[in-house]
Coordinates of C-alpha atoms and ligand atoms in Angstrom, one line a residue:
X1 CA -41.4 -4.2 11.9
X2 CA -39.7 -5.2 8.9
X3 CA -38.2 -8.2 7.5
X4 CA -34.4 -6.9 6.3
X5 CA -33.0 -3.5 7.5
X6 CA -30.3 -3.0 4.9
X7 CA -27.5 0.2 6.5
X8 CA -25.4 1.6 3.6
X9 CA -27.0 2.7 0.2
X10 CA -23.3 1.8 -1.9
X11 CA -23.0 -1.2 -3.9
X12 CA -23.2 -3.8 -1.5
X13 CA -26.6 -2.2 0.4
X14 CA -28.1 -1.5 -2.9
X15 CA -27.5 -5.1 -4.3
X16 CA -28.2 -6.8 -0.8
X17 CA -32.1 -4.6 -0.6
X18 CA -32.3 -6.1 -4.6
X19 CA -31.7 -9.3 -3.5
X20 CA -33.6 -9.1 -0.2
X21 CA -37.1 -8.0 -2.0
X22 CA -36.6 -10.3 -5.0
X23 CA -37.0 -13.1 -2.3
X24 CA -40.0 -11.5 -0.5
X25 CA -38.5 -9.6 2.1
X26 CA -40.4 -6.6 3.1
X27 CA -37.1 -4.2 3.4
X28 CA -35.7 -1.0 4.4
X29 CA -33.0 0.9 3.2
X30 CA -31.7 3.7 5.1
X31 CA -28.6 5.5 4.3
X32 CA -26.6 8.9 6.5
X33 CA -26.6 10.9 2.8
X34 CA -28.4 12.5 1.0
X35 CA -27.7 10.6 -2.1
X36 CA -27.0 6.8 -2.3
X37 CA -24.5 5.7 -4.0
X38 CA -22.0 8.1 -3.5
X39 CA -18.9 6.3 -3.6
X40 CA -20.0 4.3 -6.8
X41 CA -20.5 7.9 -8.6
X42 CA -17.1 8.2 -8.7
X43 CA -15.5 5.1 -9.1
X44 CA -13.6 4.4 -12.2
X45 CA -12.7 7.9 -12.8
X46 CA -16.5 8.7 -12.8
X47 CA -17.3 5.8 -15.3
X48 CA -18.2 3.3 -12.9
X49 CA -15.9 0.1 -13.1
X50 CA -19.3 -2.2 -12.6
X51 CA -17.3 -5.2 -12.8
X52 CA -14.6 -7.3 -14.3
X53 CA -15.0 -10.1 -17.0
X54 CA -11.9 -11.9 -16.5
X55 CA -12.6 -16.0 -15.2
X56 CA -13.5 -16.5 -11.8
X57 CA -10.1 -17.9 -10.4
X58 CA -8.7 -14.6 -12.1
X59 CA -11.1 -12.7 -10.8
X60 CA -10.5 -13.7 -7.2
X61 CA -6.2 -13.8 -7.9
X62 CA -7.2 -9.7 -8.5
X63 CA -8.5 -9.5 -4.7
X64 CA -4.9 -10.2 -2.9
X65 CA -7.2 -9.2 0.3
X66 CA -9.4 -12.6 1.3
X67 CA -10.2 -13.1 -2.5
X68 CA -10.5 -17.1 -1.5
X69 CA -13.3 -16.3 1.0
X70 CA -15.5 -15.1 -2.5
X71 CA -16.2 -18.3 -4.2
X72 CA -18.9 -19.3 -2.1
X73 CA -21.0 -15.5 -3.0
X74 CA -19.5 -15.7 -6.2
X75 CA -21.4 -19.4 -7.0
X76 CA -24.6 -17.2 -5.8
X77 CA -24.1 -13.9 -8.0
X78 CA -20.8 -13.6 -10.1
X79 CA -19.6 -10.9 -12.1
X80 CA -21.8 -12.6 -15.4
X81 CA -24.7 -12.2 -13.0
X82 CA -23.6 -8.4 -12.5
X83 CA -23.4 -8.3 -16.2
X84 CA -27.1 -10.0 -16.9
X85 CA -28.1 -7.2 -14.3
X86 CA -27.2 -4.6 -15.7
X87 CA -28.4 -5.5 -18.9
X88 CA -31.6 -6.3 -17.8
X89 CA -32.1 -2.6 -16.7
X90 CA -31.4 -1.6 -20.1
X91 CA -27.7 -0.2 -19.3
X92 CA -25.3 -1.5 -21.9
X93 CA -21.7 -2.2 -20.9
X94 CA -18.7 -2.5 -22.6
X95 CA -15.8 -4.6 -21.8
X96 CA -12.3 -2.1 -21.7
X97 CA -8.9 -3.4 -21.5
X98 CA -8.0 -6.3 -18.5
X99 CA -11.3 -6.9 -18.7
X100 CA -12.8 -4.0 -17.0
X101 CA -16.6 -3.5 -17.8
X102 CA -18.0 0.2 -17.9
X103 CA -21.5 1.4 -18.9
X104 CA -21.3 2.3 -22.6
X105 CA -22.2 5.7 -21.5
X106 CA -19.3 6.0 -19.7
X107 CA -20.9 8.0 -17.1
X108 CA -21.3 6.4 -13.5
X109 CA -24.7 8.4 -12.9
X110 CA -26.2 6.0 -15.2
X111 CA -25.3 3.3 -13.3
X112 CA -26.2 4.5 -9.9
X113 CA -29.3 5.9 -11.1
X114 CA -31.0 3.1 -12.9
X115 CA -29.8 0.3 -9.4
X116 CA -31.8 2.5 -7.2
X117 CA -34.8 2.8 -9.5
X118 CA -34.5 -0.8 -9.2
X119 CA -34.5 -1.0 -5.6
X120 CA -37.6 1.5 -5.9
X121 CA -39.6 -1.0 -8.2
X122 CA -39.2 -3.6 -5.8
X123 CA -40.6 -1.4 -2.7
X124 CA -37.9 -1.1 -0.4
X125 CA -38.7 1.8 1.7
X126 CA -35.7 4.5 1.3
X127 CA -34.7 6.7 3.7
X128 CA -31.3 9.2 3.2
X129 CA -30.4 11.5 5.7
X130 CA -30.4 9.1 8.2
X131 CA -27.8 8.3 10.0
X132 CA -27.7 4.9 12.3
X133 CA -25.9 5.2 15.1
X134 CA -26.0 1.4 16.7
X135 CA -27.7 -1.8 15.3
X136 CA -29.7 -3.8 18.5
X137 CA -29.0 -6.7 20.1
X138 CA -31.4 -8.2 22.6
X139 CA -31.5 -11.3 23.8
X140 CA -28.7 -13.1 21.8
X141 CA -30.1 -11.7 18.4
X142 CA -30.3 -8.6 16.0
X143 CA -33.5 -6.9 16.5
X144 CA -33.3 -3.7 14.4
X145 CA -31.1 -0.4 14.7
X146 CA -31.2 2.6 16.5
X147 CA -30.7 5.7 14.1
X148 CA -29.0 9.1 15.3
X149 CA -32.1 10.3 15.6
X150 CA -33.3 8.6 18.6
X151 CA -36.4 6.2 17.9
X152 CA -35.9 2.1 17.1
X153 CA -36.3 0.5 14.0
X154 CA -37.3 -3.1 14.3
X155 CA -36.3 -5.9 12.5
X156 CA -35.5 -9.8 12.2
X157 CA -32.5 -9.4 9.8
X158 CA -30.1 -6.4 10.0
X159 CA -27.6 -6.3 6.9
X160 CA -24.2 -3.7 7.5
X161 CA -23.4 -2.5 4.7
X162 CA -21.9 0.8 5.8
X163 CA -18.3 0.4 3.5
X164 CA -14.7 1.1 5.0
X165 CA -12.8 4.1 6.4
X166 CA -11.7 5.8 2.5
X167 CA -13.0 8.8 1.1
X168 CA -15.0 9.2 4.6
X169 CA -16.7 12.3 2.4
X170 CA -19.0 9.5 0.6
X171 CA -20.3 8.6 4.2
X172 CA -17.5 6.0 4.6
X173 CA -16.3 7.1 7.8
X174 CA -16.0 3.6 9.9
X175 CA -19.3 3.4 11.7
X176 CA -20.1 -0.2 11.2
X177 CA -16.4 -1.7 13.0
X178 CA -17.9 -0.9 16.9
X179 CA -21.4 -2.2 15.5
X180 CA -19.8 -5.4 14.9
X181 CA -17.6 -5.3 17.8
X182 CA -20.4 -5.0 19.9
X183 CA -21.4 -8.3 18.6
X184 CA -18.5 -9.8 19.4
X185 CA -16.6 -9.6 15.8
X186 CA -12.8 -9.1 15.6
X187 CA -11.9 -6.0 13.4
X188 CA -8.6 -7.0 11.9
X189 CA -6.3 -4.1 11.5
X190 CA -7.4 -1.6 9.1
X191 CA -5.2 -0.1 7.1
X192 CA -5.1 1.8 3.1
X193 CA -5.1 0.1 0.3
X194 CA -4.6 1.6 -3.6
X195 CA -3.0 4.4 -2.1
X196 CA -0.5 6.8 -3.4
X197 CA 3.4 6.1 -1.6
X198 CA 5.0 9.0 -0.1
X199 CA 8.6 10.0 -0.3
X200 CA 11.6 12.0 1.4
X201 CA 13.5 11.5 -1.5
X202 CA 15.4 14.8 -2.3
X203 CA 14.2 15.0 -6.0
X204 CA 10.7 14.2 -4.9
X205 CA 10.7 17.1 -2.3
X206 CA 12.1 19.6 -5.2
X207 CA 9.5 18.1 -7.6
X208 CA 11.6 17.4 -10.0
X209 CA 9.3 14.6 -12.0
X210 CA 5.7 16.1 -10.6
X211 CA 3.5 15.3 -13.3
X212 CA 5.5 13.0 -15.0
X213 CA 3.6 9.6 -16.2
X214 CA 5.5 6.2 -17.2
X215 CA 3.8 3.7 -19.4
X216 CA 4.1 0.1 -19.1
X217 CA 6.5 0.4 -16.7
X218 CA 7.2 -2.4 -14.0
X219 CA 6.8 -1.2 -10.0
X220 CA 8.1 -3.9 -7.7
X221 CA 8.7 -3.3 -3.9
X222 CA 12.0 -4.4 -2.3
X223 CA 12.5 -5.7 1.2
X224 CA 15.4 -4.7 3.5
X225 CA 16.7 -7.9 2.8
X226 CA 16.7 -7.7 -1.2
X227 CA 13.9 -9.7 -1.8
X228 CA 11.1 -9.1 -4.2
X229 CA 7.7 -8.9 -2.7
X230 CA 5.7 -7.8 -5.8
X231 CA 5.8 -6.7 -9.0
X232 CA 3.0 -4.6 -11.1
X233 CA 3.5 -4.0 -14.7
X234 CA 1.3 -0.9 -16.0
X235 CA 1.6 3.0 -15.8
X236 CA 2.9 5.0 -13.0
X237 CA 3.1 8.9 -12.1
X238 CA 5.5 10.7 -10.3
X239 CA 3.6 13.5 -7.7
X240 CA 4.6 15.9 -5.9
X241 CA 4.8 13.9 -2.5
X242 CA 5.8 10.6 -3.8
X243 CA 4.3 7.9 -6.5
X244 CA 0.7 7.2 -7.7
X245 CA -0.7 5.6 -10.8
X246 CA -2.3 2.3 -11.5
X247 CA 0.9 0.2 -10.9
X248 CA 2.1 2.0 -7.3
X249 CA -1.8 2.1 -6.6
X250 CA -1.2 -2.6 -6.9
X251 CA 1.9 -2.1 -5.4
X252 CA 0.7 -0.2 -2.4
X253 CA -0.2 -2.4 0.2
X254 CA 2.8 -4.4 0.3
X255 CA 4.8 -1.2 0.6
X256 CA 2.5 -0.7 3.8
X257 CA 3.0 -4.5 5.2
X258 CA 6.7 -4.5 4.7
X259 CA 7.2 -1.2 6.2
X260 CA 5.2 -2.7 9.2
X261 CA 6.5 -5.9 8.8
X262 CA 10.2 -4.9 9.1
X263 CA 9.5 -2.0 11.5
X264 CA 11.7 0.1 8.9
X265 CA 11.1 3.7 8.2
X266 CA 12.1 3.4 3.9
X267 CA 12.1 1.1 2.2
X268 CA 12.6 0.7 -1.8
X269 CA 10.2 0.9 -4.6
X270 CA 12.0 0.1 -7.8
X271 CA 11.1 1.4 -11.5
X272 CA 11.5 -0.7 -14.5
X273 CA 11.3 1.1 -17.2
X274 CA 12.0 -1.2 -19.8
X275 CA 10.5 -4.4 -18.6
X276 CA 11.2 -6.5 -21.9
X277 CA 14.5 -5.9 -21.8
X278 CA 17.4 -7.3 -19.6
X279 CA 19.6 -4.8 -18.3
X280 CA 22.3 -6.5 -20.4
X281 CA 20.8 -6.2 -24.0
X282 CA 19.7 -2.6 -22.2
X283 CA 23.5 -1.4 -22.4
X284 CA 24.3 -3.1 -25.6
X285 CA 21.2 -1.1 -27.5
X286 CA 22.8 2.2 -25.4
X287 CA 26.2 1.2 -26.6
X288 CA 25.6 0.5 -30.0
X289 CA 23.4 3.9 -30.4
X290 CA 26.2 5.8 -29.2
X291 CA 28.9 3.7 -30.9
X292 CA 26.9 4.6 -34.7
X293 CA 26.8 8.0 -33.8
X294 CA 29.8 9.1 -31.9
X295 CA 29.5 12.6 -32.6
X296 CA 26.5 13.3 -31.2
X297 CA 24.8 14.1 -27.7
X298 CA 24.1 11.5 -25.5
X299 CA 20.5 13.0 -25.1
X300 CA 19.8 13.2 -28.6
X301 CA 21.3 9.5 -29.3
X302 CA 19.3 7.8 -26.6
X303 CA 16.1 10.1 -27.0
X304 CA 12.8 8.1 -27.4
X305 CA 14.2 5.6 -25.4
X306 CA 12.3 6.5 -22.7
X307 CA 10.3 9.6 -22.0
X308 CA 13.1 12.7 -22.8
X309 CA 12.6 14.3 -18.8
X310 CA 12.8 10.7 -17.7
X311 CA 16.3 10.4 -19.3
X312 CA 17.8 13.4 -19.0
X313 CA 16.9 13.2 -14.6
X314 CA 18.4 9.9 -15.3
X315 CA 21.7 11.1 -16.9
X316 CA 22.1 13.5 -14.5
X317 CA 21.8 11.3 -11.4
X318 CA 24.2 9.0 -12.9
X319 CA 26.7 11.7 -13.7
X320 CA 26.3 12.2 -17.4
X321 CA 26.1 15.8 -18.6
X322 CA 23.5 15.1 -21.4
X323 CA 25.6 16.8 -24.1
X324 CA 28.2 14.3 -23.8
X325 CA 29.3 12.5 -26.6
X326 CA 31.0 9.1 -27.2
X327 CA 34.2 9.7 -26.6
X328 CA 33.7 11.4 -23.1
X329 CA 31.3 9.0 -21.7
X330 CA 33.3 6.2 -19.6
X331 CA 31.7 2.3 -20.4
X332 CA 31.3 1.8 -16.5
X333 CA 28.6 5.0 -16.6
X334 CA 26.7 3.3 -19.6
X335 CA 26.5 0.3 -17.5
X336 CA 25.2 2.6 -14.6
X337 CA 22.5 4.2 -17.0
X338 CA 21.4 0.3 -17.9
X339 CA 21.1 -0.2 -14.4
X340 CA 19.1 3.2 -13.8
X341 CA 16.7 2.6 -16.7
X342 CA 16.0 -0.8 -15.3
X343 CA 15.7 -0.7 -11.9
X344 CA 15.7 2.9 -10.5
X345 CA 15.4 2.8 -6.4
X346 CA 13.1 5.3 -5.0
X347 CA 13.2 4.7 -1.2
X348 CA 8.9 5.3 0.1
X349 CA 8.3 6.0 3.3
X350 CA 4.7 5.5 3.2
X351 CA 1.5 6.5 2.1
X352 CA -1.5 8.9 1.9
X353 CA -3.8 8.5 4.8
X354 CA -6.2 6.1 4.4
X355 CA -9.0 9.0 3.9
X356 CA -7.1 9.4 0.5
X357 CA -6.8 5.9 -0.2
X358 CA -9.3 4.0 -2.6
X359 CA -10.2 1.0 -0.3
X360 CA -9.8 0.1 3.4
X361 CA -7.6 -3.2 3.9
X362 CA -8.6 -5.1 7.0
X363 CA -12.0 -5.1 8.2
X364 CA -14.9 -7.5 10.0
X365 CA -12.9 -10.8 10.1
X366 CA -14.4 -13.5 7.8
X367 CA -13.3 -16.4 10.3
X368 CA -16.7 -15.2 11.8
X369 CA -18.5 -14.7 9.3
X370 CA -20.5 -17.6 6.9
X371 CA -19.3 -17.7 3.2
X372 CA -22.3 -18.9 1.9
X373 CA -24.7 -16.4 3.3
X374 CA -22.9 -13.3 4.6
X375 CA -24.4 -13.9 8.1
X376 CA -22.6 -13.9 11.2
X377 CA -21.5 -16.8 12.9
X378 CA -21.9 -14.9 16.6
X379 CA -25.1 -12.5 16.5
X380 CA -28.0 -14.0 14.7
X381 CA -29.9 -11.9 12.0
X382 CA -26.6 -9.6 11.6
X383 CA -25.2 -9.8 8.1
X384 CA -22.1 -7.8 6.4
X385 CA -21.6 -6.8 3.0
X386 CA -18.8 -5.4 0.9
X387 CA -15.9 -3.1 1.7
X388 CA -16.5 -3.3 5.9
X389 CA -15.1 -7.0 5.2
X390 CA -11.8 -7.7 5.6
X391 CA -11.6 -8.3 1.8
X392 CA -9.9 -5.8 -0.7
X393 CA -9.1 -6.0 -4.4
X394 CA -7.0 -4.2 -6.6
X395 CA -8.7 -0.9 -8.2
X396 CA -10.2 -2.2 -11.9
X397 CA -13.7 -3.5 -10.7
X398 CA -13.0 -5.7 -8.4
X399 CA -14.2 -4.1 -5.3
X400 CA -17.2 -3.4 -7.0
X401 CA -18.0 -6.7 -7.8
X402 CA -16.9 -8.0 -4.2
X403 CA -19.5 -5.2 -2.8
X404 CA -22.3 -6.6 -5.2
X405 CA -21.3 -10.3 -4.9
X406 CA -21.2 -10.3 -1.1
X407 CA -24.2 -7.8 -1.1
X408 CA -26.7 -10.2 -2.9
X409 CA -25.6 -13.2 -0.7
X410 CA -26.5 -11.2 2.4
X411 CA -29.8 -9.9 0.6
X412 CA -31.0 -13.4 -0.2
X413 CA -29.8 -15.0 2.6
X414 CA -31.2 -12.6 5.0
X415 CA -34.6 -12.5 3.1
X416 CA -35.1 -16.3 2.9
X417 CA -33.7 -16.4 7.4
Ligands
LIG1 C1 -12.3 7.4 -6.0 C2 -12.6 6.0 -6.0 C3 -12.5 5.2 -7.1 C4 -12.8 3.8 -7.0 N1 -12.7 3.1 -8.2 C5 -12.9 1.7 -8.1 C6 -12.8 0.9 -9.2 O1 -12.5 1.4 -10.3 N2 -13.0 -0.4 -9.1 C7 -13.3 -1.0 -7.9 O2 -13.5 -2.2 -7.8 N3 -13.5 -0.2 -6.8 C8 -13.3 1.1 -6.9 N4 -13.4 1.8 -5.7 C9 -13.8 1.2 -4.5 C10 -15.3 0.9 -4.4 O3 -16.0 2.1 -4.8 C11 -15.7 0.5 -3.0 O4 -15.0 -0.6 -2.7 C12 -17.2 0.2 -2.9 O5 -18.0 1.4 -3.2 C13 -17.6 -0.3 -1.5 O6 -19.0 -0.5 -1.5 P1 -19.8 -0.6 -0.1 O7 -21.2 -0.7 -0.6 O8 -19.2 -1.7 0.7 O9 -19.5 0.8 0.6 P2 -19.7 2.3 0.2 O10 -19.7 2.4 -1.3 O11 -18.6 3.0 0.9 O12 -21.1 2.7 0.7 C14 -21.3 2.8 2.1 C15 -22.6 3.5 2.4 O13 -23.0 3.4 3.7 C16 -23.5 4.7 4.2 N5 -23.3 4.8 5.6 C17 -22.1 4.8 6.3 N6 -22.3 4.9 7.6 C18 -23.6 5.0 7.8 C19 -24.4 5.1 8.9 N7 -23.9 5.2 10.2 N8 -25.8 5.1 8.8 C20 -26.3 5.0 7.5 N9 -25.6 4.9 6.4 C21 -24.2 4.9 6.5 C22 -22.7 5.7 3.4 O14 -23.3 7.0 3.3 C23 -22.5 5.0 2.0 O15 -23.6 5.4 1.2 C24 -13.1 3.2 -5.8 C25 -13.2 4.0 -4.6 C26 -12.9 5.3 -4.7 C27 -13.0 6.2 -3.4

């Protein structure tokens, strides 16, 4: 019999069996890989994005998805607290720009590696390659899990920490939503989040700009009805099925609500590529370049404006043969170019599954689930943790620091039930 059975060996189940030993719990970990910490391995482009530095009312403004619902686990464990962890295990971390924190060794393995030697020292019993295929209920309470393997674990407290639906080959594949069902918890609609967009468009299907990257550009998404529902400043790639990079990544999920929203099969993402500019002062620069140098190409006059493929796919769309000079180009097409260069419309259908995306929006609904303590408000002894909440944050730490924040609540909270 133990005190905590903690399910899921990624951030949150590996902070929540810290927290739950640190308070006295006597605690099992159990995990269906054969590694834990899979999914942390390879966050932040292998780095490991441990957390983010910014403020706490920034912080939370960074988790669009239920950030709000955080304050409570973050006035328990914050990302200082993940900081003054870390530390304290002898990893060093270094703050990167927006405020993202990495391990000065830049190598996630370090991370990973030195949390579950910590979960070791404490003596939380670890078991990988072990699946759990249903927690228990009896009698109106948790009383341990049932793992694919047949026998019953026993338990008062029973912490799911099992993740979302993304990346299911980091043993993310959804297992906790029917576990919590069973309990009586409404799984709001799940859906990706940070995901690549997907496109029709006729120069995305002849991959005319695969591979092509935009810095500092601004990606805003575009109702049917004109309006602007967001807008992400940062840098942006054109693939070969659509749009990814940092700034489509922020601007993905609204592309997915609006499409559902407005039961619409397109609808417009549009690329700024000079954001300090107003597309007025935007045609005067073009103008006056061209004006001083009459004589030349159009391509050659304008280059460095933006990147030289960028432009010249520009020119063409808008009808310009790039070796034009001054006096063939008509004003009206100048104006057009302006337009082009600050808002060009490329119409998304969509996005990569949510299996390719990097978080799962939607998730155990936190109107049933206690802020302060992680546990839920139907099925006592059950607790959550992390990305199975209905809580997602932009790529950049935040996640990560949800996962640990909301972990450690459950841990403690569970340990001290
Ligand atoms: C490529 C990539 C990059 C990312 N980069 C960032 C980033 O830079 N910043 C950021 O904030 N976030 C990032 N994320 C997201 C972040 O990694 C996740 O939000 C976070 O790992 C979620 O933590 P978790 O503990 O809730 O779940 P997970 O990390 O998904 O862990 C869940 C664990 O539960 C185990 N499990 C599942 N089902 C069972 C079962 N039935 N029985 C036993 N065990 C089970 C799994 O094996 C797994 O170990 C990234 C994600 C990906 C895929």
């Amino acid at each position: 019999m133990y005190d905590v059975i903690v399910v899921g060996g990624g951030p949150a189940g590996l902070m929540a069996s810290v927290a739950a030993a640190e308070h006295g719990a006597r605690v099992l970990l159990v995990d269906k890989g054969d590694k834990l910490g899979r999914k942390l391995a390879i966050s932040g482009g292998g780095r490991c994005n441990v957390t983010n530095r910014m403020p706490i009312p920034e912080l939370i403004r960074h988790i669009p998805g239920n950030g709000k619902f955080l304050y409570s686990a973050f006035s328990v464990f914050n990302n200082e607290d993940i900081i003054r962890f870390f530390e304290n295990l002898g990893i060093r971390l270094k703050e990167e720009d927006f405020g993202r924190m990495f391990p000065v060794t830049d190598s996630a393995k370090t991370v990973v590696r030195a949390l579950v030697q910590k979960v070791k020292d404490l003596g939380v019993e670890i078991r990988v390659n072990a699946p759990v295929a249903n927690v228990l209920y009896e009698e109106g309470r948790t009383t341990g899990v049932v793992p694919a393997s047949g026998e019953k674990i026993r338990a008062r407290n029973v912490i799911v920490a099992v993740g979302g639906k993304s990346v299911p080959q980091t043993g993310s594949t959804g297992d906790g939503y029917p576990w919590a069902e069973a309990a009586g918890h409404t799984i709001t609609d799940l859906y990706p989040t940070e995901v690549p967009l997907t496109s029709n468009e006729p120069f995305i299907q002849a991959r005319t700009l695969q591979g092509l990257s935009l810095r500092d550009v601004a990606v805003s998404v575009r109702d049917p009805k004109g309006k602007i529902l967001i807008t992400h400043r940062w840098d942006m790639i054109f693939t070969h099925f659509g749009l990814s990079g940092p700034a489509v990544l922020r601007a993905s999920q609204f592309v997915v609500k609006a499409l559902k929203k407005f039961k619409t099969d397109a609808i417009d993402v549009l690329i700024d590529a000079l954001p300090d500019e107003n597309e007025e002062t935007v045609f005067q620069m073009l103008m006056k370049r061209i004006q001083q140098q009459p004589k030349k190409a159009v391509k050659n006059v304008w280059k460095g404006i933006v990147p030289e493929r960028y432009l010249v796919f520009l020119l063409e769309r808008m009808g310009i043969h790039p070796d034009a000079t001054f006096h063939d180009l008509p004003k009206n097409k100048v104006r057009d170019l302006a337009h082009a260069l600050k808002a060009f419309a490329v119409k998304v259908n969509g996005t990569l599954p949510i299996e390719k995306a990097f978080i799962t929006g939607g998730g155990v609904s936190l109107k049933e689930i206690d802020p302060k303590t992680m546990a839920s408000k139907l099925m006592p002894g059950l607790y959550f943790c992390g990305e199975i909440l209905d809580i997602h944050g932009y790529t950049g730490g935040y996640n990560i620091t949800a996962a640990f924040a909301t972990g450690y609540t459950a841990g403690r909270a569970a340990a001290m039930r």
